[in-house]
Every structure is written in structure tokens, then in C-alpha cells.
Coordinates of C-alpha atoms in Angstrom, one line a residue:
Chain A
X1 CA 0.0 0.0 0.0
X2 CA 1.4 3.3 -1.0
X3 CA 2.6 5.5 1.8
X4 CA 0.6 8.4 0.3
X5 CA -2.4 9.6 -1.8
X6 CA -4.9 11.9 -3.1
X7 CA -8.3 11.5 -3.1
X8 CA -10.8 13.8 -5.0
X9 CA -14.7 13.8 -3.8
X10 CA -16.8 15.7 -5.9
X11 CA -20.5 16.3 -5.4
X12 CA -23.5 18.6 -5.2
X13 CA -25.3 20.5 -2.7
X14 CA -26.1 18.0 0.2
X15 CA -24.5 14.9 -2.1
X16 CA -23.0 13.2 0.9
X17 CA -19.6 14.6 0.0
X18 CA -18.1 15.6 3.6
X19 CA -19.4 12.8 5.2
X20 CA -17.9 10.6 2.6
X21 CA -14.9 12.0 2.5
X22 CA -14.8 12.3 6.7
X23 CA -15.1 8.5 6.8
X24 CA -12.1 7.6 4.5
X25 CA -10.0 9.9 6.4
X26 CA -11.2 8.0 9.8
X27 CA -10.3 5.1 8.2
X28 CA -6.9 5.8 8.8
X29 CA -5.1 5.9 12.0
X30 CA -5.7 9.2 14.1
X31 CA -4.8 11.6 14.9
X32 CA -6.2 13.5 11.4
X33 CA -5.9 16.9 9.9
X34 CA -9.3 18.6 9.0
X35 CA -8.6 22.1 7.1
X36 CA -11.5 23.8 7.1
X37 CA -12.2 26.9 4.1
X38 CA -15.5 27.8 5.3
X39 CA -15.5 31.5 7.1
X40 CA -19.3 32.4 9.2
X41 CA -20.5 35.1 7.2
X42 CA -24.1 34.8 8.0
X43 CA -26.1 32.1 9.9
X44 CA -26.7 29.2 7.5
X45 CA -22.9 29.5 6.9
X46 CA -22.6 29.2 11.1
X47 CA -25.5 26.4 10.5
X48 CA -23.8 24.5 8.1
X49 CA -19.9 24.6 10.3
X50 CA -21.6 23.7 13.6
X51 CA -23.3 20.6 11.2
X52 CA -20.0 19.6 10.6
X53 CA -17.9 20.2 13.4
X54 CA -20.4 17.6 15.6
X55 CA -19.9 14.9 13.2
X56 CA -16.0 15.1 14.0
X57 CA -14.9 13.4 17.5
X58 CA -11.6 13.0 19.3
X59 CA -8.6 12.2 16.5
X60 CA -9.5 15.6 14.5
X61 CA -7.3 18.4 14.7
X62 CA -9.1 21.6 13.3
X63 CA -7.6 24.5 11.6
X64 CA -9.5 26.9 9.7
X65 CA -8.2 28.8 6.7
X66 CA -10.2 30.3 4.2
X67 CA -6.9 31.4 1.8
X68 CA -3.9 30.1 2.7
X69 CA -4.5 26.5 2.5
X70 CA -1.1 25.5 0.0
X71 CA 0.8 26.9 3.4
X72 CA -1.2 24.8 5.8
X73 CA -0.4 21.7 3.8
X74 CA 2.9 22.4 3.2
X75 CA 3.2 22.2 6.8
X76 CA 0.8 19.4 7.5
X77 CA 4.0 16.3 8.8
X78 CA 4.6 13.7 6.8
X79 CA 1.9 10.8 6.8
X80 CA -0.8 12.8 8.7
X81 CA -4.2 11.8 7.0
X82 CA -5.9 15.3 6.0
X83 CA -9.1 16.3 4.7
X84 CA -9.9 20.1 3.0
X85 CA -13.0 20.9 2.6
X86 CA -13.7 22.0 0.3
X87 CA -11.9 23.3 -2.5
X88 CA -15.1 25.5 -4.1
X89 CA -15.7 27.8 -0.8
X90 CA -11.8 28.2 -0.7
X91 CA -12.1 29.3 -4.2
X92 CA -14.9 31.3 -4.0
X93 CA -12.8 33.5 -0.3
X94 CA -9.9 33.8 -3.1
X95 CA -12.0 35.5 -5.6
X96 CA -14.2 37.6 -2.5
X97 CA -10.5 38.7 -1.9
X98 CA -9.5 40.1 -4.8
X99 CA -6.6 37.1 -5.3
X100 CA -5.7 35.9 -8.8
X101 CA -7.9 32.7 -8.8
X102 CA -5.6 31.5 -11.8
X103 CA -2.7 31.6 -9.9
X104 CA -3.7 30.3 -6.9
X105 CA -5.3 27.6 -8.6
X106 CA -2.6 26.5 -10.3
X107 CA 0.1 26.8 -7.2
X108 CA -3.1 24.4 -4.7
X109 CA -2.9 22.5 -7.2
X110 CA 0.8 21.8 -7.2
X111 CA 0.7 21.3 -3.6
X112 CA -1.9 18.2 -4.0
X113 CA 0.1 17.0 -7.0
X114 CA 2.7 15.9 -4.3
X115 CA 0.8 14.4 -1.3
X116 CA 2.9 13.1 1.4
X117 CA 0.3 10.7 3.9
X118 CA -3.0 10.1 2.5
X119 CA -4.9 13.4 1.7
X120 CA -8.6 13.8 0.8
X121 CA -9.9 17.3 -1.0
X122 CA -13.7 17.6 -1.2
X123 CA -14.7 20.1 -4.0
X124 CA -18.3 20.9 -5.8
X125 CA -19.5 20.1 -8.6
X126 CA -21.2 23.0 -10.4
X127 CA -21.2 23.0 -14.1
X128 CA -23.9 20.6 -14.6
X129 CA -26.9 23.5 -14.6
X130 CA -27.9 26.1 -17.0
X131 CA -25.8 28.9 -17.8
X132 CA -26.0 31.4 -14.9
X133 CA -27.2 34.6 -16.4
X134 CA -24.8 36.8 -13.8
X135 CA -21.5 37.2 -15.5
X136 CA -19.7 36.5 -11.5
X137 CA -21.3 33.5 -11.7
X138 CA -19.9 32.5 -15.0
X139 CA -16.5 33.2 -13.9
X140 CA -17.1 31.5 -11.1
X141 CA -18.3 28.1 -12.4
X142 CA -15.6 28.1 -15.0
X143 CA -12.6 28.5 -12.9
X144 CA -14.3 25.6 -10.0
X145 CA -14.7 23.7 -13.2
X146 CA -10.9 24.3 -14.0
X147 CA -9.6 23.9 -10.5
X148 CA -11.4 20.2 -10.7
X149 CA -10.0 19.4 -13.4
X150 CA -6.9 20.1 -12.4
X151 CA -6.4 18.2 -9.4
X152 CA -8.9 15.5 -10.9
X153 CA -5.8 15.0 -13.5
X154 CA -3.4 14.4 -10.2
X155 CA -5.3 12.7 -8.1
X156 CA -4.9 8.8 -7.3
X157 CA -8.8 8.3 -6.9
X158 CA -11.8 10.4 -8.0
X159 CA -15.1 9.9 -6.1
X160 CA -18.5 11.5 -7.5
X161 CA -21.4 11.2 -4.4
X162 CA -24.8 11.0 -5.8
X163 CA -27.2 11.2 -3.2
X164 CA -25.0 10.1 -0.2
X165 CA -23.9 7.3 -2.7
X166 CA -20.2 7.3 -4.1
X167 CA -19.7 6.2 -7.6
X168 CA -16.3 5.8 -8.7
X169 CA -15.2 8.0 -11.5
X170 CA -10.8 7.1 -11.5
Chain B
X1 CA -36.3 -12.7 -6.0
X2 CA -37.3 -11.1 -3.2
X3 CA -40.9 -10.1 -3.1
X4 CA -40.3 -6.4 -2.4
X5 CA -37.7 -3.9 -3.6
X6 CA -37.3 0.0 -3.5
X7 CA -36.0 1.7 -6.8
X8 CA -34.6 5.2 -6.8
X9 CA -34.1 6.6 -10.4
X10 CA -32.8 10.1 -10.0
X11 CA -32.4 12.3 -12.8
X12 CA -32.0 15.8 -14.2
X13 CA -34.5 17.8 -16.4
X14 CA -35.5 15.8 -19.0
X15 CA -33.0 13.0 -18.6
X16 CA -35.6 10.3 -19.0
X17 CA -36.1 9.6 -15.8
X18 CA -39.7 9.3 -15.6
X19 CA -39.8 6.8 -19.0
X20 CA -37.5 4.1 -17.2
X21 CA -39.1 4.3 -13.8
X22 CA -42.0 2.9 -15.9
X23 CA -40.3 0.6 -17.7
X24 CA -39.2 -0.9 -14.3
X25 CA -43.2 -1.2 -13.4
X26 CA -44.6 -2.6 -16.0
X27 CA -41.6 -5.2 -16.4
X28 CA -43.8 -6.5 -13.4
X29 CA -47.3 -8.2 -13.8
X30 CA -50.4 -5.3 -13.7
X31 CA -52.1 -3.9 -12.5
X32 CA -49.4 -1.2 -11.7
X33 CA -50.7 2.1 -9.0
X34 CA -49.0 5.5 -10.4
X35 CA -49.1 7.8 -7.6
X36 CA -48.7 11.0 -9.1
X37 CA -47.3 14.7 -7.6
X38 CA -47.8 17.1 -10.0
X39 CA -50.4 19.7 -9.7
X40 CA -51.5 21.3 -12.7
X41 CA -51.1 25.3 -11.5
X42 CA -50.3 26.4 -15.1
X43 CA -50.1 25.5 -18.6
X44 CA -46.5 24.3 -18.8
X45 CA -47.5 22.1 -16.1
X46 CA -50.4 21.1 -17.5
X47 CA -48.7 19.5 -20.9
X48 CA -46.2 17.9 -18.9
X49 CA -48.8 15.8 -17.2
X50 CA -50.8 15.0 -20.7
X51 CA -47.4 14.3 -22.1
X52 CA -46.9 11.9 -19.0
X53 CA -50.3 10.5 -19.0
X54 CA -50.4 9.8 -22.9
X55 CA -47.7 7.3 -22.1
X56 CA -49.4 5.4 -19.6
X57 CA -52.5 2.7 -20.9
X58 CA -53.7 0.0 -19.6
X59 CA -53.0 -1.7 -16.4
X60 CA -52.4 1.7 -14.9
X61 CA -54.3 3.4 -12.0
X62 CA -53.1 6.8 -11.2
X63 CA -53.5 8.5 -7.9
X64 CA -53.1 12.4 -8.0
X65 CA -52.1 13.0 -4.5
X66 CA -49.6 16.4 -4.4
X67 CA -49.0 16.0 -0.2
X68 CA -49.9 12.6 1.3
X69 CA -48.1 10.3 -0.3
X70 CA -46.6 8.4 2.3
X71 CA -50.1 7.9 3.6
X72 CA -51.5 6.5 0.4
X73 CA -48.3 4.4 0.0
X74 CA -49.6 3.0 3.2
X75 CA -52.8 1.3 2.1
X76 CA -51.6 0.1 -0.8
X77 CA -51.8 -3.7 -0.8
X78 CA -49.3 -5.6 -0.7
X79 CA -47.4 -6.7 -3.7
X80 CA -48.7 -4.0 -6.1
X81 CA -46.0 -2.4 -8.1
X82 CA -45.8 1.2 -7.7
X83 CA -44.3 4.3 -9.2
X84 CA -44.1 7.5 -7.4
X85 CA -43.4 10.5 -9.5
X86 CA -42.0 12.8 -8.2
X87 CA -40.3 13.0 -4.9
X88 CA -39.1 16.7 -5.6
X89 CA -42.6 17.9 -6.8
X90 CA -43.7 15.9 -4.0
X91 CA -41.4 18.1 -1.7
X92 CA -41.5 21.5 -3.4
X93 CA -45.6 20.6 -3.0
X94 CA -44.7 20.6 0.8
X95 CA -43.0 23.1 1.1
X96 CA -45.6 25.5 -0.6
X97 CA -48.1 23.8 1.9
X98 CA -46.2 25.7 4.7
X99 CA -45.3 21.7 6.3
X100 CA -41.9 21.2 8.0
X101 CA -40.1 19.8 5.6
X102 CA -37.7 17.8 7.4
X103 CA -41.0 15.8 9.4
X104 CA -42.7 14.9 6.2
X105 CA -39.3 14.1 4.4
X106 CA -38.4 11.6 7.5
X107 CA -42.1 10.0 7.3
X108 CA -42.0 9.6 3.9
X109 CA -38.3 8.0 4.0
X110 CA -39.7 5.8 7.2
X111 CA -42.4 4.5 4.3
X112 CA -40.1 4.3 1.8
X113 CA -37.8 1.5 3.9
X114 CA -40.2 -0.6 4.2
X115 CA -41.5 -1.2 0.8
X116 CA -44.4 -3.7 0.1
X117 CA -44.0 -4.6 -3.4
X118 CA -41.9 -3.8 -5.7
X119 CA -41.9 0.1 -5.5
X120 CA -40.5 2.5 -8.0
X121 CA -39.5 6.4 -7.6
X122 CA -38.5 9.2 -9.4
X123 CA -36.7 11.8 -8.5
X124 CA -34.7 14.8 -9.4
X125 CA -30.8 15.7 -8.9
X126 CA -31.4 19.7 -8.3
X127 CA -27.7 20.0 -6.5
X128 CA -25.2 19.9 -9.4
X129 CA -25.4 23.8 -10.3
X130 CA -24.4 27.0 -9.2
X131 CA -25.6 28.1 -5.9
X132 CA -28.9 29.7 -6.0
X133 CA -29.3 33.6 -5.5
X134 CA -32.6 32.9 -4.0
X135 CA -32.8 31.6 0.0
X136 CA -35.6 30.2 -1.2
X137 CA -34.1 28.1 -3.8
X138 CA -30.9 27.4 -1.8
X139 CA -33.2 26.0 0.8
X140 CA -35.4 23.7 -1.4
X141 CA -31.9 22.4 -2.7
X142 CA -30.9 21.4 0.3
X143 CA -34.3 19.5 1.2
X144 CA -34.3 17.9 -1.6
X145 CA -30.7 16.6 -1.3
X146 CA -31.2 15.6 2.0
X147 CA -34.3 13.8 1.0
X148 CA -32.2 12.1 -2.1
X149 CA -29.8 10.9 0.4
X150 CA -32.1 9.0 2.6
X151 CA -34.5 7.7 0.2
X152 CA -31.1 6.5 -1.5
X153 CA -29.7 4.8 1.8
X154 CA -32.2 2.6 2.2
X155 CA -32.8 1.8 -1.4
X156 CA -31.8 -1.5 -2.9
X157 CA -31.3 0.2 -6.0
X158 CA -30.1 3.7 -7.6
X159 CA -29.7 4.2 -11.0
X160 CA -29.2 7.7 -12.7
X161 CA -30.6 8.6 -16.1
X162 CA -27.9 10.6 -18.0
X163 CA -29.0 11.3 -21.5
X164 CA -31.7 8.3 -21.2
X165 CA -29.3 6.4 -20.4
X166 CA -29.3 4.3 -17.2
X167 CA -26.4 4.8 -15.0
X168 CA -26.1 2.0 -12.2
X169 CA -25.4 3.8 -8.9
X170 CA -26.0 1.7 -5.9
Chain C
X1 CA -13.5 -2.4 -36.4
X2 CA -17.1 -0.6 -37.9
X3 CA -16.0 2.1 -40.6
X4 CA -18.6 4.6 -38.6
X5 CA -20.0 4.9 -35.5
X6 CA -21.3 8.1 -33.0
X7 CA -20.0 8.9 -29.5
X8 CA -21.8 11.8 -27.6
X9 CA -19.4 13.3 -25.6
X10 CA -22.0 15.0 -22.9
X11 CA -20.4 17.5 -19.8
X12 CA -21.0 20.6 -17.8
X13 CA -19.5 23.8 -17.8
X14 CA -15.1 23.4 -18.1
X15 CA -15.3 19.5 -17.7
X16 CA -12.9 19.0 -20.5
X17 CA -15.3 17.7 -22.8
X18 CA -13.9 19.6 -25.6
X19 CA -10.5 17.9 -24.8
X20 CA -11.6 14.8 -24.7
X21 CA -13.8 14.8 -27.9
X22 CA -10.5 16.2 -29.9
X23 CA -8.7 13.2 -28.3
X24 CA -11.0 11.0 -29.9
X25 CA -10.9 12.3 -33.0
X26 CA -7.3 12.7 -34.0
X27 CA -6.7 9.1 -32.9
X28 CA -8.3 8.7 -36.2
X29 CA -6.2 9.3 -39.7
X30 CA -6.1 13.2 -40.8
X31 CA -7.7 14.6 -42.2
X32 CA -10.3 16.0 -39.2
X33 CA -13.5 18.1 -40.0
X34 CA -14.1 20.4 -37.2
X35 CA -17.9 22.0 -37.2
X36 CA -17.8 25.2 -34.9
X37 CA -21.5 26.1 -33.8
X38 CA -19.8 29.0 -31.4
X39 CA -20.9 32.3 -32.5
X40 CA -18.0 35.6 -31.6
X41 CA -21.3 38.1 -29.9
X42 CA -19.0 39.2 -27.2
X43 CA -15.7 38.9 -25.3
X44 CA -15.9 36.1 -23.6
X45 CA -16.9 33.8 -26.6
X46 CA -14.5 35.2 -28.3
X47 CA -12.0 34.1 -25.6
X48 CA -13.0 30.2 -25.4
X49 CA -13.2 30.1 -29.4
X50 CA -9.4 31.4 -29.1
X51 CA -8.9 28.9 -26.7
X52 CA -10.5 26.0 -28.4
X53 CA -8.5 26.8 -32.0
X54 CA -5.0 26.9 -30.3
X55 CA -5.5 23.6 -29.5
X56 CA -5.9 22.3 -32.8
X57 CA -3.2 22.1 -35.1
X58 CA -2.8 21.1 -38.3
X59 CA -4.8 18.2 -39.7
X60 CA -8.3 20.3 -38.7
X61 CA -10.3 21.7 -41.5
X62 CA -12.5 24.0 -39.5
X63 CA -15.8 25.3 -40.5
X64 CA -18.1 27.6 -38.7
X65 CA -21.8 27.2 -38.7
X66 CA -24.0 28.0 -35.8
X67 CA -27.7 26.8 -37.4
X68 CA -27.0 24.5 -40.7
X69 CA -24.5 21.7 -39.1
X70 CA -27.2 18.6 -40.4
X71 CA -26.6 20.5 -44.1
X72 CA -22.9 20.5 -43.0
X73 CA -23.0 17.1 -42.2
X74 CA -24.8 15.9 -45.0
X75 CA -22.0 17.0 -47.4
X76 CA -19.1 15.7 -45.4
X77 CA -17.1 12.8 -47.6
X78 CA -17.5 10.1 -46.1
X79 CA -15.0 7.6 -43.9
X80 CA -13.7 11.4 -42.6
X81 CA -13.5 11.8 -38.9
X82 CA -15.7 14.9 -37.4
X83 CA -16.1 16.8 -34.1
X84 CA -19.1 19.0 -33.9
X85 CA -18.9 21.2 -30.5
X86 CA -21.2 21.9 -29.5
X87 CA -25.3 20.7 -30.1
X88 CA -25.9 23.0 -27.2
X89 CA -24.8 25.9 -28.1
X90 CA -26.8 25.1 -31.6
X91 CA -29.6 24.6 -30.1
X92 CA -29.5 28.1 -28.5
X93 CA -28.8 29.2 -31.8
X94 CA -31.9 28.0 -33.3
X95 CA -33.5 29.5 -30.7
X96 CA -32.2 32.6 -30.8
X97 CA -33.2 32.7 -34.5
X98 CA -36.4 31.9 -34.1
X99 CA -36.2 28.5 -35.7
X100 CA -38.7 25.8 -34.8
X101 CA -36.1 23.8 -32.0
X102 CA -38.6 20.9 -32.4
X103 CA -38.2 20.3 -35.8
X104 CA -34.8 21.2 -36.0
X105 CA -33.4 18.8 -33.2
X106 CA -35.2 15.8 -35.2
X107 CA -33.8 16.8 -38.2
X108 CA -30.4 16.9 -36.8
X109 CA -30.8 13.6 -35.2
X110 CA -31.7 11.8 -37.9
X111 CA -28.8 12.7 -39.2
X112 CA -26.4 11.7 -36.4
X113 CA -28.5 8.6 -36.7
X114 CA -26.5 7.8 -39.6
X115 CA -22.7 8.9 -39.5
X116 CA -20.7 7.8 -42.5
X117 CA -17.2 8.0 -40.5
X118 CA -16.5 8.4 -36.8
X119 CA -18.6 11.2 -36.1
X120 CA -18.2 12.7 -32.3
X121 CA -20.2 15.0 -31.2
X122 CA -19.8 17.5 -27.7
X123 CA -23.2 18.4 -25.8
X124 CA -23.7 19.9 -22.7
X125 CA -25.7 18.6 -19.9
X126 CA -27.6 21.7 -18.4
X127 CA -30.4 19.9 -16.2
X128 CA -28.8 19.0 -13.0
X129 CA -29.3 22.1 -11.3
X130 CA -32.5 23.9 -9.6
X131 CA -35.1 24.5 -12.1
X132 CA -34.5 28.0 -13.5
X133 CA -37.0 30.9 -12.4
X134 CA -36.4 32.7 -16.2
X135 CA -39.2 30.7 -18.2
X136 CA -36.9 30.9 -21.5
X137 CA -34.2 29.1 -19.4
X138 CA -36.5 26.3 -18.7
X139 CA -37.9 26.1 -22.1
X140 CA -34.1 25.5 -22.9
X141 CA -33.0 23.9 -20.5
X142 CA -36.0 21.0 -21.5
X143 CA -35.2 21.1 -25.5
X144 CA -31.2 20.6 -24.5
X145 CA -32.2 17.2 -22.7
X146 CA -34.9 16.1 -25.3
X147 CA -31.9 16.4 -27.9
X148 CA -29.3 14.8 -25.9
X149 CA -31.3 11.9 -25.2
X150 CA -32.5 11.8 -29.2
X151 CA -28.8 11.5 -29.9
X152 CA -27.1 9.4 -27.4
X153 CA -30.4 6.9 -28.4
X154 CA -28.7 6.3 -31.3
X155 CA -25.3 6.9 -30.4
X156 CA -22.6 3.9 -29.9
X157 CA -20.8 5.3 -27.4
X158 CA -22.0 8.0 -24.6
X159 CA -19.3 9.7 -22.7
X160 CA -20.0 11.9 -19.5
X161 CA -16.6 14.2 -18.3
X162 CA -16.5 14.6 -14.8
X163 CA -13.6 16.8 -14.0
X164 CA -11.7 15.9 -17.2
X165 CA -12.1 12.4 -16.3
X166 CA -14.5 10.3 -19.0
X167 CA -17.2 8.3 -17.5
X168 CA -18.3 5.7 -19.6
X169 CA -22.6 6.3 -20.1
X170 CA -23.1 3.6 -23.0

């Protein structure tokens, strides 16, 4: 078994994805790195964290990061099992901030290219609806769609969750 | 063969959804019970139940029930094979109603479990977009994933309908 | 090995479809027939038709025709290999024109029905978001997934890209 991995889950809104992805972190010894993107800007934001944060136990070290998150894992130690979610909310605070999402983008994903203990990104899937009719939105969609992509292409295993189920897509 | 089963066939828009779920039933011997959730509040509405109804002959009874579904699922007899189309209209019915949505989604998934017959239903995948503007929508995205998920968990089957095409999920 | 067949290369928004349908293609012998349906109305068309043509070298004969693609087809010699991208945005085109999209999509399909050379074509799958409030949208949204199921009927192959990674359909 190979000392390390990356795991890609992709889903939609309430797809099962975290829950997923929590449980083949878990699967590995403790104790494990959760980096969490998500920042409280209005209740069903705070709604959604407190959701999550009760479904993690002892073994979970937290660290929340809504931008920096190539810098957390190039600090993560060697062989610590680590789960970011998710890649779509970390890319949506880069583009709030004013950040080149290109750029970024492309330097996260160099960082995942090179996992050293088994890590698990969860990231949206958005493209599959009509074409939003705000131009943000476009922008939006296309560079998640991009950033996917791009560490789909790297990744050891790609996961799609459709309805809580995961189907296995590489 | 086990003598009672519970099919999920989830879907987008126009994915075909609806036609295989029917397939499914009348693979089985008639008479067949269509419980159906649409409400005809407009014309658009109103051809895609004439549309849905031209397909359906013989050997079909149709229930029109937009709320109570889990209580008509409840005295039907035993053995019958049923389609229920659609969960999301089903839901977005419910939550027009003013109900709480996350009691009627647990009944209904409570029903659901325990199928008695070979039971059939349709539903949409509304999560694979961009995130709504509207609360409203955001909201009713998340019920309805939600209710994917545990209809789903319980299922012995999933299949999703890309193109018409059937795509084995659980 | 049959001397014709059609793959339906369906995907959201920045999946790689594109990539992947060219991939197809130019395993085949040069020369290639590229049918562009992408019309240059603003910017950021203008930028993904940029980016689409600097990935295709020589070997591509291009043409560009957003409405008349089935006439296109119709004249193509046959045994050479074609990539149409996209039926989507053709359909809007029709649309937009104020074409019947009815007529038009059966006409089309019933020439895809009958590819004389490996014909792939690129579609977008637009229906697996919530349903769209702008009644135009929906209208579109419901013609794109009655002509992707028309083609990928009759298609030999149906590909769905999930982040850049192809998912075999059919």
C-alpha cells in the first residue's frame, strides 16, 4: 500500500460529500488533519460549520483557513491523513478577496500534486446546470470547473457522491 | 427474487427519468398504481402531465395526491408495483403547503424503507449547479438533497438517467 | 473495427469535454473536419473560441456554422473523422433565430443517426441544477435534454466528463 495519496470527492449540494470524504480519512489511523475553508459570514454558513464540526470526534485536529490553504499543507507532517473541505468555498474566499484565482489555482494544485500521507480534498460540482445569467457567476463556475480538473488529472482516486452514494469515477 | 424492492431513479430535467421508472413497473405483472405529484397550477404544467399520461395505458391506476403520499403508500396492498413520480414535486408541494419539511421528508423516508411490493420512484438531482441567488431556492436544494440521500440509503437500487441512459449507482 | 460509429461526448461547464472529444478524433487518420457552432457576440466567446482553436493544429479543417450543421454534415465525404462542438450551443442558436427547436433537433438527429465516418459529437448537460426561475431558461434547458437523449439513443458510445475524467454512459 502506498505510503501516500490523493483523493478527490466531488459532489453537489447535500451529495454526501463531507461525510464521505470524513469517513475515509477515519479510516486511517488518528490523529487527522481537518482544514476547514468555510469562514461564518451569516447564519446558515454558522448552520452549516456547527453541522459539521459535531460529526468530528476526538482524533480531529481543526484548523480553519479560508486562503492560505497551499501553506497549511505544506506544513501538514509527513503521513498525517488530512481532509480540506472544500476546494469550491476556498475558491470562491480567493475571488471575495481580490486574489488571482488562476494563480492560486494552479500553485493548490501543485501542492496536491505531491501528497505526502494520505490526503482527501472535497470540492463541488457545479457546471452541470444552465448557464447562470450573472456574468460573476460564470467566472465562477468556470474557474471551479478548472480547478477540478486540475487536481482531478493528479489525483490517485476520483469519487462522484450521488445522493449520499459514491460512484467511482478514477 | 425477493418479493419487495425499492427503486430510486434520479435524474436531471429531461433526462428520461420518468420513462425508465416505468419501464421498471410494467416489467412487473399489472395492474401497476402510479401515484402521481404534480399539480397542474399552469399550462406548462399542465402539458407535462398530458405528455406523461399519454404514455401510460392500460393496467395503470393513477392516484393524484400532491401531499400525502406516504399515507396513500400506506394502504396500498401488498405486492402491487408502484411508481411515485416525483419525490421533488412531492417536496416543493410541501413546502408551498407551509409543512416542515424535514418531518414529512423523515415519514416519507420511514415509508419508503419498508417497501411492500416492488416500488418505483423518481426523482430529481437539483444540486449539481451553481448556488442559487434565491434563499428560497438554496433551501429547497438542500431538502431535496437531503431527501435524495435517505430515500437512497435505504434503497436497494439507484440508478441515474444521463441522456436516457441508465447509470447504475447503488 | 465498424468504418462509422457516434459517440456523444456529454459534460458541464469546463469538464474537458472539448479535450476529450478532440482526443478522440485525431486518434483517427487526418484529415479531421471540425464544425464550430460557437458564434464571436461578445468577449468572452471570443475568448473560449481562441482557446478552443489553439489547441488544434494542423490536420483540422474547420468550418463555422451556428444553425445549418445537419446540411454540413450531409456533405461531409465520407469515412472522414468529425467533431461538432457543441449541439448546445446550436440549439440556442436556433433558438435565438427563431427556428422551430422541435423540428430542428429531429432533423439533426436523424442525421447523427447515420454517421458515415466516426462522427463525435460534444453536448452539454444543463439539467442538474434547480429549475430556472427565467421561463426561457426552462424552455431551454428541457429542448437541451430532449436532444441529448434523441442523440445518445442512437449513439454507440455515450461519454459523461467529470472533471476531465470520462465516465463511460453507453
Amino acid at each position: 500500500m502506498p505510503k501516500s495519496s490523493l483523493t478527490l470527492v466531488l459532489g453537489g449540494a447535500r451529495s454526501g460529500k463531507s461525510r464521505f470524504a470524513e469517513g475515509l480519512v477515519t479510516a486511517r489511523p488518528a490523529p487527522w488533519l481537518y482544514i476547514a475553508t468555510a469562514q461564518a459570514f451569516d447564519d446558515e454558513m454558522r448552520d452549516r460549520i456547527t453541522d459539521h464540526r459535531a460529526r468530528r470526534t476526538d482524533g480531529w485536529e481543526t484548523v480553519e483557513e479560508p486562503l492560505e490553504i497551499a501553506a497549511v499543507l505544506g506544513a501538514v507532517p509527513g503521513g498525517r491523513p488530512v481532509l480540506v473541505d472544500c476546494l469550491t468555498l476556498w475558491l470562491s474566499n480567493v475571488l471575495l478577496a481580490g486574489h488571482d484565482a488562476e494563480t492560486e489555482a494552479a500553485r493548490l494544485a501543485a501542492t496536491l500534486a505531491r501528497p505526502r500521507g494520505h490526503w482527501v480534498v472535497v470540492a463541488n460540482e457545479v457546471g452541470l446546470g444552465i448557464v447562470p445569467e450573472n456574468p460573476l457567476a460564470r467566472r465562477f463556475r468556470d474557474a471551479a470547473g478548472w480547478l477540478n480538473q486540475r487536481v482531478a488529472a493528479t489525483a490517485d482516486r476520483v469519487v462522484l457522491t450521488v445522493a449520499g452514494i459514491p460512484v467511482e469515477v478514477k
